[in-house]
Amino acid sequence: MSAPVLQVGGLALAAGDIVALLGGNGAGKTGLFETILGFRASVRPVHLFGRDVTGWPVERRVLAGVGYVPEGRRVFAGLTVRENLEASSSLVPVERRRRVEEMLEMFPMLGERPDARAWLLSGGQQQMLALARALMNRPRLLLLDEPTLGLAPLVVNDLLSRLGPMAAEGMAILVGEQRAGLVLRVAQRGLVLSRGRIVRSGTASDLAADPTLADLMAGA
Amino acid sequence: MRALDKFWLAVLILLPVLALLVLPPFGQRMVILVGVYALMGVGYQLVFGQLGALNLAQGALFGVGAYTVALTAPTLGLLSLPVAILAAALPAAIVAGPILRLQSHYFALATLALASLIHLAAVHVESITGGANGLAGFTALLPRGPILLVIVWICLILTIVVQARLFAGPMGERARLLRQAPLVAATLGIDGGRWRLVAFVIGSALAGLAGGLSAAVSGVVSPEITGFPIMVLCLTSVVLGGARHPMGAVLGAAIAVCLPELLRDLQSAWLLAYAAATLLVVLWAPEGLATLIDRWRGVRPVPPVSPVVPAHLEAVDGPQRLTLDGVAKHFGGVAALQGVSFTLERGEVVGLIGANGSGKTTLLNVIGGLECADGGTIMLDERRINHLAPHAIARVGVGRSFQSLALTGDTRTADIAHAIETGASFLLLDEPAAGATDRERSDLASLIARLRAAGRGVLIIDHDIELLSRTCDRLICLDRGAVVAIGRPAEVRANPIVRASFLGVEEAAE
Amino acid sequence: MAYALVALGFVLALNAAGAVNFAHGDLVVLGGAAAVVIGLWTGLPGPLLLPFVALALGIAGIVAARVAILPLVARPPEATFVATIALAAMIEQGLTVTMDAAPRTAPPLLGTGAVEIAGITLGRQPIAIVVVGATLVVAMWFLLERTQVGRRMRAVSADRHMARAVGIPVARYVVLSLALAGALAGIAGFLLGHQFLVAPTQGAGHMLKAYIAVAIGGWGSVPGALLGALGIGLFETFVSAAVGDAWASAALYLAVLAVLVLRPQGLFGEPVGRRA
């Protein structure tokens, strides 16, 4: 069996995994993402794609195959949709343009207005742009931090329904969420994070059926 | 800022005394100049060091002081010095009101424009300033030599001792808060605008005094004294010496005066060396040389005093009831809060729960005045507090702690202790238990119980629902800015809407 | 038009570094000095000299980035202020020491004298300034708006953290921005250096005007900075023709104070909002 795509502490993801990272505010979800990406120094070693990347700078880890959709979307506000995508690509020009067209096709919401400045987009459109941007470099590991926050149910469904097919193509996906009910529908496994530690883990169906989940997530 | 210890006090007093006893007139002149530049620097430390505002007019105001003495000394003699102080403080006081509200880079630009205006006036208003030739021959009634040295150093020592004493105590703590966390300072009732005004005017007054004394030393005044190089010299010497060390300005000034003598062969290259040294200090020793010397002496910087919650909480006078009625807040088109109404009595603890983005922190911000409500009223007894500034709200009895503070050296409860210290009747606590250990959580629970017993009203946000259930009389659950449940903890926790909003199952059911 | 180049470089450096580069004005002076010195050494005519000056100052910009800007990105903007003020003083003093304070003249770009076009007599140097300035502004616009490098530069100034998270080597782009800013400053210094002489002490004045242009035009906005610079140029030309240089400058500074007090967000607003 090949090495896991991601391994940090007790958390390991293999290709094709969708893992839900559950926990309330301050549980440490964003902190974990920043550790994986290298924004914060970590005592725990981080392994990506079978290599120890603990000392690597952020850019190098990202180019090795990590896509990141941050909490609050953080699209490049003054750039257009197309420019956001192009700026996020490290491919040669011909491939870059082809990949942008693929993304615009894959996300019709963006394809409708490729030349709109990102700050004029709705929250849902910005979230799709943030996701498309993370996919530009064809990552093998996708990290999503609170992707459903503040989105209308229709957009949430659209967003979450895209994760399954992407995983089926071999991508590993880690989704940080506090709305467990939503994300456990698409994840295979889940972990509950509290005060920076994993306090519960299991298959998605086990967790979804667990009556104590609400209290666990509320930090009890 | 630390207090002035014996070592530095000895340096400060021995330097002028030795200069008087052993140095030739030329050496004494250098010591006077050190004192003059240090005086300007001490004034600059107030604004730049303590409050972190990049004032670029200090050099020009120094020039104003110099010109004032040159113009008035022939008639007023020594009394021209107080006039110089006024002449520099007055323009500062006039422009201070509007420009002190500006953000860092705009404040720098505004003071730079003021300085440029002063410089222009010095060059072009020839009837008063003598234009490019400047003014001379005004020192007949002014002291010189040893007497001038004594005057300069007495002014300097007094200023340094007073400033060090003031900022070693609670005032220094408040200045640190204003510099590092202006919002926190405001919620503790510290009026930042007033502080900056006072610091700016006093700092400018010291620049005027120093400028006046420099005119007495040199006997000539020309437009260069209002120019940008003086400003650069002031800034670099304060940074080099230590922007928040009581001796920083003296050390920086001493180097600025002595370096050209040491590098005499290199002529004006000394300024090059000086600027290079400043750059090195900014990069590798941002606290300055004086702090570096303290470290070699084995004196450790004092960690800032974190207030602790007193063992016995005094009952406080003040308003009895905080009432919200239909409070609303919009960001763009999004309703962050809608129709929020509830009351909080003294001696009552109310917990605020809800998912991320449900408006909990916004609600605290609106009550504390950090954000302005778009609709509804917030009353403290019969008094409406909606449109008061944050520091004013803090003063009428609403204290506040924040979610995550980047203050150095603070313990978890220090932030709450600050708020308690202000004697607020009502305390708004934003996730005091986030990231806390179990031990800290139980301490927090007992602290909240004591606050209730002391008759304070507490509104607390947290995700630890167990902690809230144990400590709160009532819970309020927010969902998308609206109150969806309010009542006793057990009732609210059993409420299906509350469970749904925490777990996000409402969409799952669709 | 030369002001526009100064302001353009200033705003590039501002966006990349997230803080004011106080040494920018001195880079302009350094450009003038480089034009004088390289011109004397090589005897090259103006148009051939231009790339050398741009190259030399581009390198100076890289040095500025490495020494005073990159090491301080994690610190508050005031640290960069102070570091670049110190750097400015170093450049100014270095120039004073090496070229003895006597002002020099940079060689002209297209020769001296005047030409007559359609019955209007124009100086050659002003024409050269307008042509070179306009060309560079258009080239910069093309770079920023139409190339991958420009897109990534804009992404870095929009959100440095996220730029790293999509794999952009941010430090390299900061250095590149400062190199471009330096080159623009150098060319501006070269152009101004023929008209106004080169003196080490002019740096603060150039910096102040660029600063004003950017503050008026809207912090961080490139077109705003260009409009601000053109506005200052026109203001100075007309007001000083009417009441003399000194009063024109005084009026300009008073106007700046008035703008800051009445419209702290700049005349054209702050399109992106929230800046350091």
mmCIF file of N, CA and C in Angstrom, chain B residues 172-275:
data_model
loop_
_atom_site.group_PDB
_atom_site.id
_atom_site.type_symbol
_atom_site.label_atom_id
_atom_site.label_comp_id
_atom_site.label_asym_id
_atom_site.label_seq_id
_atom_site.Cartn_x
_atom_site.Cartn_y
_atom_site.Cartn_z
ATOM 1 N N GLY B 172 1.962 53.437 32.313
ATOM 2 C CA GLY B 172 2.727 52.746 31.284
ATOM 3 C C GLY B 172 1.937 51.577 30.729
ATOM 4 N N GLU B 173 1.220 50.898 31.630
ATOM 5 C CA GLU B 173 0.382 49.770 31.212
ATOM 6 C C GLU B 173 -0.704 50.246 30.255
ATOM 7 N N ARG B 174 -1.311 51.390 30.588
ATOM 8 C CA ARG B 174 -2.361 51.919 29.714
ATOM 9 C C ARG B 174 -1.799 52.338 28.363
ATOM 10 N N ALA B 175 -0.596 52.935 28.401
ATOM 11 C CA ALA B 175 0.026 53.345 27.139
ATOM 12 C C ALA B 175 0.296 52.113 26.276
ATOM 13 N N ARG B 176 0.732 51.030 26.924
ATOM 14 C CA ARG B 176 1.005 49.799 26.178
ATOM 15 C C ARG B 176 -0.275 49.270 25.534
ATOM 16 N N LEU B 177 -1.364 49.326 26.292
ATOM 17 C CA LEU B 177 -2.648 48.883 25.745
ATOM 18 C C LEU B 177 -3.054 49.736 24.549
ATOM 19 N N LEU B 178 -2.891 51.060 24.702
ATOM 20 C CA LEU B 178 -3.269 51.960 23.610
ATOM 21 C C LEU B 178 -2.456 51.670 22.359
ATOM 22 N N ARG B 179 -1.173 51.344 22.564
ATOM 23 C CA ARG B 179 -0.264 51.125 21.444
ATOM 24 C C ARG B 179 -0.563 49.783 20.774
ATOM 25 N N GLN B 180 -0.762 48.749 21.606
ATOM 26 C CA GLN B 180 -0.858 47.399 21.046
ATOM 27 C C GLN B 180 -2.289 46.972 20.772
ATOM 28 N N ALA B 181 -3.231 47.469 21.557
ATOM 29 C CA ALA B 181 -4.614 47.021 21.406
ATOM 30 C C ALA B 181 -5.552 48.184 21.705
ATOM 31 N N PRO B 182 -5.635 49.144 20.758
ATOM 32 C CA PRO B 182 -6.417 50.356 21.018
ATOM 33 C C PRO B 182 -7.877 50.061 21.353
ATOM 34 N N LEU B 183 -8.431 48.990 20.783
ATOM 35 C CA LEU B 183 -9.833 48.679 21.063
ATOM 36 C C LEU B 183 -10.026 48.254 22.509
ATOM 37 N N VAL B 184 -9.101 47.416 22.977
ATOM 38 C CA VAL B 184 -9.173 46.979 24.375
ATOM 39 C C VAL B 184 -9.070 48.190 25.282
ATOM 40 N N ALA B 185 -8.130 49.090 24.952
ATOM 41 C CA ALA B 185 -7.947 50.289 25.760
ATOM 42 C C ALA B 185 -9.260 51.056 25.845
ATOM 43 N N ALA B 186 -9.932 51.192 24.700
ATOM 44 C CA ALA B 186 -11.180 51.950 24.686
ATOM 45 C C ALA B 186 -12.219 51.299 25.587
ATOM 46 N N THR B 187 -12.298 49.955 25.559
ATOM 47 C CA THR B 187 -13.329 49.297 26.360
ATOM 48 C C THR B 187 -12.984 49.322 27.843
ATOM 49 N N LEU B 188 -11.756 49.737 28.173
ATOM 50 C CA LEU B 188 -11.418 49.904 29.585
ATOM 51 C C LEU B 188 -11.591 51.361 29.999
ATOM 52 N N GLY B 189 -12.185 52.165 29.116
ATOM 53 C CA GLY B 189 -12.457 53.554 29.466
ATOM 54 C C GLY B 189 -11.300 54.497 29.208
ATOM 55 N N ILE B 190 -10.254 54.017 28.491
ATOM 56 C CA ILE B 190 -9.134 54.898 28.195
ATOM 57 C C ILE B 190 -9.459 55.697 26.934
ATOM 58 N N ASP B 191 -9.454 57.013 27.069
ATOM 59 C CA ASP B 191 -9.796 57.878 25.942
ATOM 60 C C ASP B 191 -8.532 58.118 25.113
ATOM 61 N N GLY B 192 -8.354 57.300 24.077
ATOM 62 C CA GLY B 192 -7.125 57.348 23.283
ATOM 63 C C GLY B 192 -6.884 58.707 22.666
ATOM 64 N N GLY B 193 -7.944 59.354 22.173
ATOM 65 C CA GLY B 193 -7.785 60.652 21.529
ATOM 66 C C GLY B 193 -7.183 61.670 22.489
ATOM 67 N N ARG B 194 -7.697 61.672 23.707
ATOM 68 C CA ARG B 194 -7.216 62.614 24.708
ATOM 69 C C ARG B 194 -5.754 62.343 25.036
ATOM 70 N N TRP B 195 -5.403 61.054 25.198
ATOM 71 C CA TRP B 195 -4.012 60.680 25.488
ATOM 72 C C TRP B 195 -3.082 61.178 24.412
ATOM 73 N N ARG B 196 -3.472 60.898 23.160
ATOM 74 C CA ARG B 196 -2.594 61.291 22.060
ATOM 75 C C ARG B 196 -2.447 62.808 22.023
ATOM 76 N N LEU B 197 -3.558 63.516 22.282
ATOM 77 C CA LEU B 197 -3.505 64.975 22.273
ATOM 78 C C LEU B 197 -2.506 65.468 23.318
ATOM 79 N N VAL B 198 -2.657 64.965 24.542
ATOM 80 C CA VAL B 198 -1.775 65.430 25.616
ATOM 81 C C VAL B 198 -0.314 65.086 25.299
ATOM 82 N N ALA B 199 -0.082 63.847 24.851
ATOM 83 C CA ALA B 199 1.290 63.431 24.561
ATOM 84 C C ALA B 199 1.880 64.276 23.436
ATOM 85 N N PHE B 200 1.080 64.525 22.405
ATOM 86 C CA PHE B 200 1.559 65.285 21.253
ATOM 87 C C PHE B 200 1.903 66.709 21.669
ATOM 88 N N VAL B 201 1.046 67.329 22.490
ATOM 89 C CA VAL B 201 1.297 68.718 22.888
ATOM 90 C C VAL B 201 2.506 68.797 23.825
ATOM 91 N N ILE B 202 2.590 67.882 24.787
ATOM 92 C CA ILE B 202 3.747 67.913 25.695
ATOM 93 C C ILE B 202 5.034 67.624 24.928
ATOM 94 N N GLY B 203 4.964 66.629 24.042
ATOM 95 C CA GLY B 203 6.138 66.298 23.232
ATOM 96 C C GLY B 203 6.593 67.505 22.422
ATOM 97 N N SER B 204 5.629 68.210 21.836
ATOM 98 C CA SER B 204 5.962 69.384 21.036
ATOM 99 C C SER B 204 6.532 70.484 21.918
ATOM 100 N N ALA B 205 5.978 70.648 23.117
ATOM 101 C CA ALA B 205 6.485 71.665 24.035
ATOM 102 C C ALA B 205 7.949 71.389 24.361
ATOM 103 N N LEU B 206 8.281 70.107 24.566
ATOM 104 C CA LEU B 206 9.676 69.766 24.852
ATOM 105 C C LEU B 206 10.561 70.052 23.639
ATOM 106 N N ALA B 207 10.022 69.792 22.438
ATOM 107 C CA ALA B 207 10.785 70.119 21.226
ATOM 108 C C ALA B 207 11.053 71.619 21.194
ATOM 109 N N GLY B 208 10.044 72.435 21.538
ATOM 110 C CA GLY B 208 10.215 73.883 21.526
ATOM 111 C C GLY B 208 11.272 74.322 22.535
ATOM 112 N N LEU B 209 11.206 73.733 23.734
ATOM 113 C CA LEU B 209 12.186 74.072 24.768
ATOM 114 C C LEU B 209 13.597 73.716 24.297
ATOM 115 N N ALA B 210 13.717 72.485 23.753
ATOM 116 C CA ALA B 210 15.031 72.043 23.292
ATOM 117 C C ALA B 210 15.536 72.959 22.175
ATOM 118 N N GLY B 211 14.641 73.319 21.261
ATOM 119 C CA GLY B 211 15.032 74.201 20.161
ATOM 120 C C GLY B 211 15.494 75.542 20.689
ATOM 121 N N GLY B 212 14.744 76.083 21.660
ATOM 122 C CA GLY B 212 15.131 77.367 22.234
ATOM 123 C C GLY B 212 16.511 77.285 22.865
ATOM 124 N N LEU B 213 16.765 76.205 23.601
ATOM 125 C CA LEU B 213 18.074 76.045 24.234
ATOM 126 C C LEU B 213 19.174 75.898 23.186
ATOM 127 N N SER B 214 18.833 75.218 22.083
ATOM 128 C CA SER B 214 19.864 75.041 21.050
ATOM 129 C C SER B 214 20.246 76.389 20.445
ATOM 130 N N ALA B 215 19.251 77.288 20.322
ATOM 131 C CA ALA B 215 19.568 78.619 19.814
ATOM 132 C C ALA B 215 20.509 79.328 20.771
ATOM 133 N N ALA B 216 20.262 79.144 22.080
ATOM 134 C CA ALA B 216 21.128 79.782 23.069
ATOM 135 C C ALA B 216 22.552 79.232 22.977
ATOM 136 N N VAL B 217 22.690 77.951 22.660
ATOM 137 C CA VAL B 217 24.016 77.352 22.565
ATOM 138 C C VAL B 217 24.755 77.871 21.341
ATOM 139 N N SER B 218 24.081 77.840 20.195
ATOM 140 C CA SER B 218 24.809 78.113 18.954
ATOM 141 C C SER B 218 24.898 79.603 18.646
ATOM 142 N N GLY B 219 23.909 80.390 19.114
ATOM 143 C CA GLY B 219 23.966 81.820 18.870
ATOM 144 C C GLY B 219 23.520 82.225 17.477
ATOM 145 N N VAL B 220 23.272 81.249 16.592
ATOM 146 C CA VAL B 220 22.716 81.563 15.269
ATOM 147 C C VAL B 220 21.567 80.607 14.981
ATOM 148 N N VAL B 221 20.621 81.074 14.189
ATOM 149 C CA VAL B 221 19.503 80.237 13.788
ATOM 150 C C VAL B 221 19.313 80.420 12.292
ATOM 151 N N SER B 222 19.257 79.306 11.560
ATOM 152 C CA SER B 222 19.027 79.407 10.116
ATOM 153 C C SER B 222 17.984 78.366 9.720
ATOM 154 N N PRO B 223 17.420 78.450 8.518
ATOM 155 C CA PRO B 223 16.317 77.562 8.154
ATOM 156 C C PRO B 223 16.634 76.067 8.272
ATOM 157 N N GLU B 224 17.939 75.721 8.202
ATOM 158 C CA GLU B 224 18.268 74.287 8.296
ATOM 159 C C GLU B 224 17.704 73.663 9.571
ATOM 160 N N ILE B 225 17.562 74.485 10.604
ATOM 161 C CA ILE B 225 17.153 73.943 11.908
ATOM 162 C C ILE B 225 15.705 73.449 11.871
ATOM 163 N N THR B 226 14.933 73.883 10.854
ATOM 164 C CA THR B 226 13.560 73.379 10.726
ATOM 165 C C THR B 226 13.483 72.239 9.718
ATOM 166 N N GLY B 227 14.623 71.872 9.151
ATOM 167 C CA GLY B 227 14.609 70.946 8.010
ATOM 168 C C GLY B 227 14.446 69.484 8.402
ATOM 169 N N PHE B 228 14.266 68.654 7.387
ATOM 170 C CA PHE B 228 14.017 67.241 7.618
ATOM 171 C C PHE B 228 15.200 66.512 8.275
ATOM 172 N N PRO B 229 16.461 66.905 7.960
ATOM 173 C CA PRO B 229 17.577 66.196 8.613
ATOM 174 C C PRO B 229 17.519 66.221 10.139
ATOM 175 N N ILE B 230 17.037 67.329 10.726
ATOM 176 C CA ILE B 230 16.919 67.382 12.189
ATOM 177 C C ILE B 230 15.905 66.338 12.658
ATOM 178 N N MET B 231 14.808 66.243 11.887
ATOM 179 C CA MET B 231 13.781 65.258 12.214
ATOM 180 C C MET B 231 14.359 63.842 12.152
ATOM 181 N N VAL B 232 15.123 63.589 11.086
ATOM 182 C CA VAL B 232 15.729 62.259 10.930
ATOM 183 C C VAL B 232 16.673 61.981 12.092
ATOM 184 N N LEU B 233 17.427 63.017 12.486
ATOM 185 C CA LEU B 233 18.354 62.853 13.599
ATOM 186 C C LEU B 233 17.600 62.496 14.878
ATOM 187 N N CYS B 234 16.488 63.192 15.113
ATOM 188 C CA CYS B 234 15.685 62.945 16.313
ATOM 189 C C CYS B 234 15.142 61.510 16.305
ATOM 190 N N LEU B 235 14.541 61.128 15.184
ATOM 191 C CA LEU B 235 13.956 59.796 15.067
ATOM 192 C C LEU B 235 15.014 58.714 15.231
ATOM 193 N N THR B 236 16.129 58.858 14.495
ATOM 194 C CA THR B 236 17.146 57.810 14.545
ATOM 195 C C THR B 236 17.768 57.733 15.932
ATOM 196 N N SER B 237 17.964 58.889 16.592
ATOM 197 C CA SER B 237 18.622 58.808 17.894
ATOM 198 C C SER B 237 17.716 58.131 18.913
ATOM 199 N N VAL B 238 16.404 58.403 18.813
ATOM 200 C CA VAL B 238 15.484 57.756 19.750
ATOM 201 C C VAL B 238 15.413 56.247 19.487
ATOM 202 N N VAL B 239 15.380 55.871 18.215
ATOM 203 C CA VAL B 239 15.320 54.436 17.891
ATOM 204 C C VAL B 239 16.609 53.748 18.311
ATOM 205 N N LEU B 240 17.729 54.414 18.018
ATOM 206 C CA LEU B 240 19.033 53.847 18.337
ATOM 207 C C LEU B 240 19.182 53.649 19.848
ATOM 208 N N GLY B 241 18.810 54.653 20.606
ATOM 209 C CA GLY B 241 18.978 54.579 22.054
ATOM 210 C C GLY B 241 17.959 53.657 22.703
ATOM 211 N N GLY B 242 16.742 53.667 22.177
ATOM 212 C CA GLY B 242 15.668 52.863 22.763
ATOM 213 C C GLY B 242 14.435 53.723 22.923
ATOM 214 N N ALA B 243 13.405 53.424 22.126
ATOM 215 C CA ALA B 243 12.247 54.314 22.057
ATOM 216 C C ALA B 243 11.452 54.317 23.353
ATOM 217 N N ARG B 244 11.560 53.255 24.157
ATOM 218 C CA ARG B 244 10.760 53.210 25.371
ATOM 219 C C ARG B 244 11.620 53.043 26.622
ATOM 220 N N HIS B 245 12.911 53.287 26.499
ATOM 221 C CA HIS B 245 13.782 53.223 27.666
ATOM 222 C C HIS B 245 14.003 54.643 28.156
ATOM 223 N N PRO B 246 13.909 54.871 29.489
ATOM 224 C CA PRO B 246 14.039 56.256 29.962
ATOM 225 C C PRO B 246 15.345 56.909 29.526
ATOM 226 N N MET B 247 16.390 56.110 29.311
ATOM 227 C CA MET B 247 17.674 56.691 28.921
ATOM 228 C C MET B 247 17.886 56.672 27.412
ATOM 229 N N GLY B 248 16.920 56.139 26.674
ATOM 230 C CA GLY B 248 17.113 55.970 25.234
ATOM 231 C C GLY B 248 17.489 57.264 24.538
ATOM 232 N N ALA B 249 16.741 58.337 24.835
ATOM 233 C CA ALA B 249 16.983 59.602 24.147
ATOM 234 C C ALA B 249 18.370 60.143 24.475
ATOM 235 N N VAL B 250 18.797 60.003 25.737
ATOM 236 C CA VAL B 250 20.107 60.528 26.143
ATOM 237 C C VAL B 250 21.219 59.767 25.423
ATOM 238 N N LEU B 251 21.080 58.447 25.406
ATOM 239 C CA LEU B 251 22.107 57.623 24.777
ATOM 240 C C LEU B 251 22.206 57.943 23.289
ATOM 241 N N GLY B 252 21.029 58.013 22.626
ATOM 242 C CA GLY B 252 21.012 58.316 21.189
ATOM 243 C C GLY B 252 21.625 59.673 20.921
ATOM 244 N N ALA B 253 21.271 60.667 21.760
ATOM 245 C CA ALA B 253 21.804 62.016 21.556
ATOM 246 C C ALA B 253 23.309 62.031 21.782
ATOM 247 N N ALA B 254 23.773 61.302 22.798
ATOM 248 C CA ALA B 254 25.208 61.280 23.084
ATOM 249 C C ALA B 254 25.977 60.730 21.890
ATOM 250 N N ILE B 255 25.439 59.655 21.296
ATOM 251 C CA ILE B 255 26.123 59.093 20.133
ATOM 252 C C ILE B 255 26.088 60.086 18.979
ATOM 253 N N ALA B 256 24.931 60.735 18.790
ATOM 254 C CA ALA B 256 24.800 61.675 17.672
ATOM 255 C C ALA B 256 25.777 62.826 17.804
ATOM 256 N N VAL B 257 26.056 63.264 19.044
ATOM 257 C CA VAL B 257 26.955 64.401 19.226
ATOM 258 C C VAL B 257 28.422 63.957 19.179
ATOM 259 N N CYS B 258 28.708 62.766 19.718
ATOM 260 C CA CYS B 258 30.107 62.334 19.803
ATOM 261 C C CYS B 258 30.632 61.720 18.512
ATOM 262 N N LEU B 259 29.738 61.052 17.784
ATOM 263 C CA LEU B 259 30.184 60.336 16.590
ATOM 264 C C LEU B 259 30.910 61.247 15.594
ATOM 265 N N PRO B 260 30.379 62.454 15.316
ATOM 266 C CA PRO B 260 31.090 63.308 14.362
ATOM 267 C C PRO B 260 32.487 63.657 14.849
ATOM 268 N N GLU B 261 32.702 63.729 16.167
ATOM 269 C CA GLU B 261 34.041 64.019 16.668
ATOM 270 C C GLU B 261 34.964 62.828 16.479
ATOM 271 N N LEU B 262 34.404 61.641 16.737
ATOM 272 C CA LEU B 262 35.213 60.428 16.586
ATOM 273 C C LEU B 262 35.586 60.197 15.126
ATOM 274 N N LEU B 263 34.649 60.499 14.235
ATOM 275 C CA LEU B 263 34.885 60.237 12.817
ATOM 276 C C LEU B 263 35.256 61.520 12.087
ATOM 277 N N ARG B 264 35.969 62.384 12.780
ATOM 278 C CA ARG B 264 36.253 63.691 12.226
ATOM 279 C C ARG B 264 36.932 63.609 10.857
ATOM 280 N N ASP B 265 37.799 62.603 10.693
ATOM 281 C CA ASP B 265 38.525 62.476 9.419
ATOM 282 C C ASP B 265 37.571 62.203 8.264
ATOM 283 N N LEU B 266 36.480 61.567 8.600
ATOM 284 C CA LEU B 266 35.569 61.184 7.520
ATOM 285 C C LEU B 266 34.551 62.284 7.218
ATOM 286 N N GLN B 267 34.646 63.373 7.937
ATOM 287 C CA GLN B 267 33.730 64.493 7.767
ATOM 288 C C GLN B 267 32.274 64.064 7.853
ATOM 289 N N SER B 268 31.489 64.358 6.823
ATOM 290 C CA SER B 268 30.046 64.147 7.001
ATOM 291 C C SER B 268 29.665 62.673 6.939
ATOM 292 N N ALA B 269 30.664 61.794 6.774
ATOM 293 C CA ALA B 269 30.338 60.371 6.737
ATOM 294 C C ALA B 269 29.753 59.887 8.062
ATOM 295 N N TRP B 270 29.869 60.690 9.122
ATOM 296 C CA TRP B 270 29.361 60.227 10.416
ATOM 297 C C TRP B 270 27.861 59.979 10.358
ATOM 298 N N LEU B 271 27.149 60.851 9.604
ATOM 299 C CA LEU B 271 25.704 60.662 9.524
ATOM 300 C C LEU B 271 25.360 59.356 8.819
ATOM 301 N N LEU B 272 26.219 59.013 7.855
ATOM 302 C CA LEU B 272 26.055 57.743 7.152
ATOM 303 C C LEU B 272 26.189 56.587 8.140
ATOM 304 N N ALA B 273 27.250 56.664 8.945
ATOM 305 C CA ALA B 273 27.473 55.619 9.949
ATOM 306 C C ALA B 273 26.312 55.579 10.938
ATOM 307 N N TYR B 274 25.814 56.761 11.285
ATOM 308 C CA TYR B 274 24.737 56.861 12.248
ATOM 309 C C TYR B 274 23.465 56.204 11.724
ATOM 310 N N ALA B 275 23.140 56.523 10.465
ATOM 311 C CA ALA B 275 21.947 55.943 9.857
ATOM 312 C C ALA B 275 22.102 54.429 9.734
#
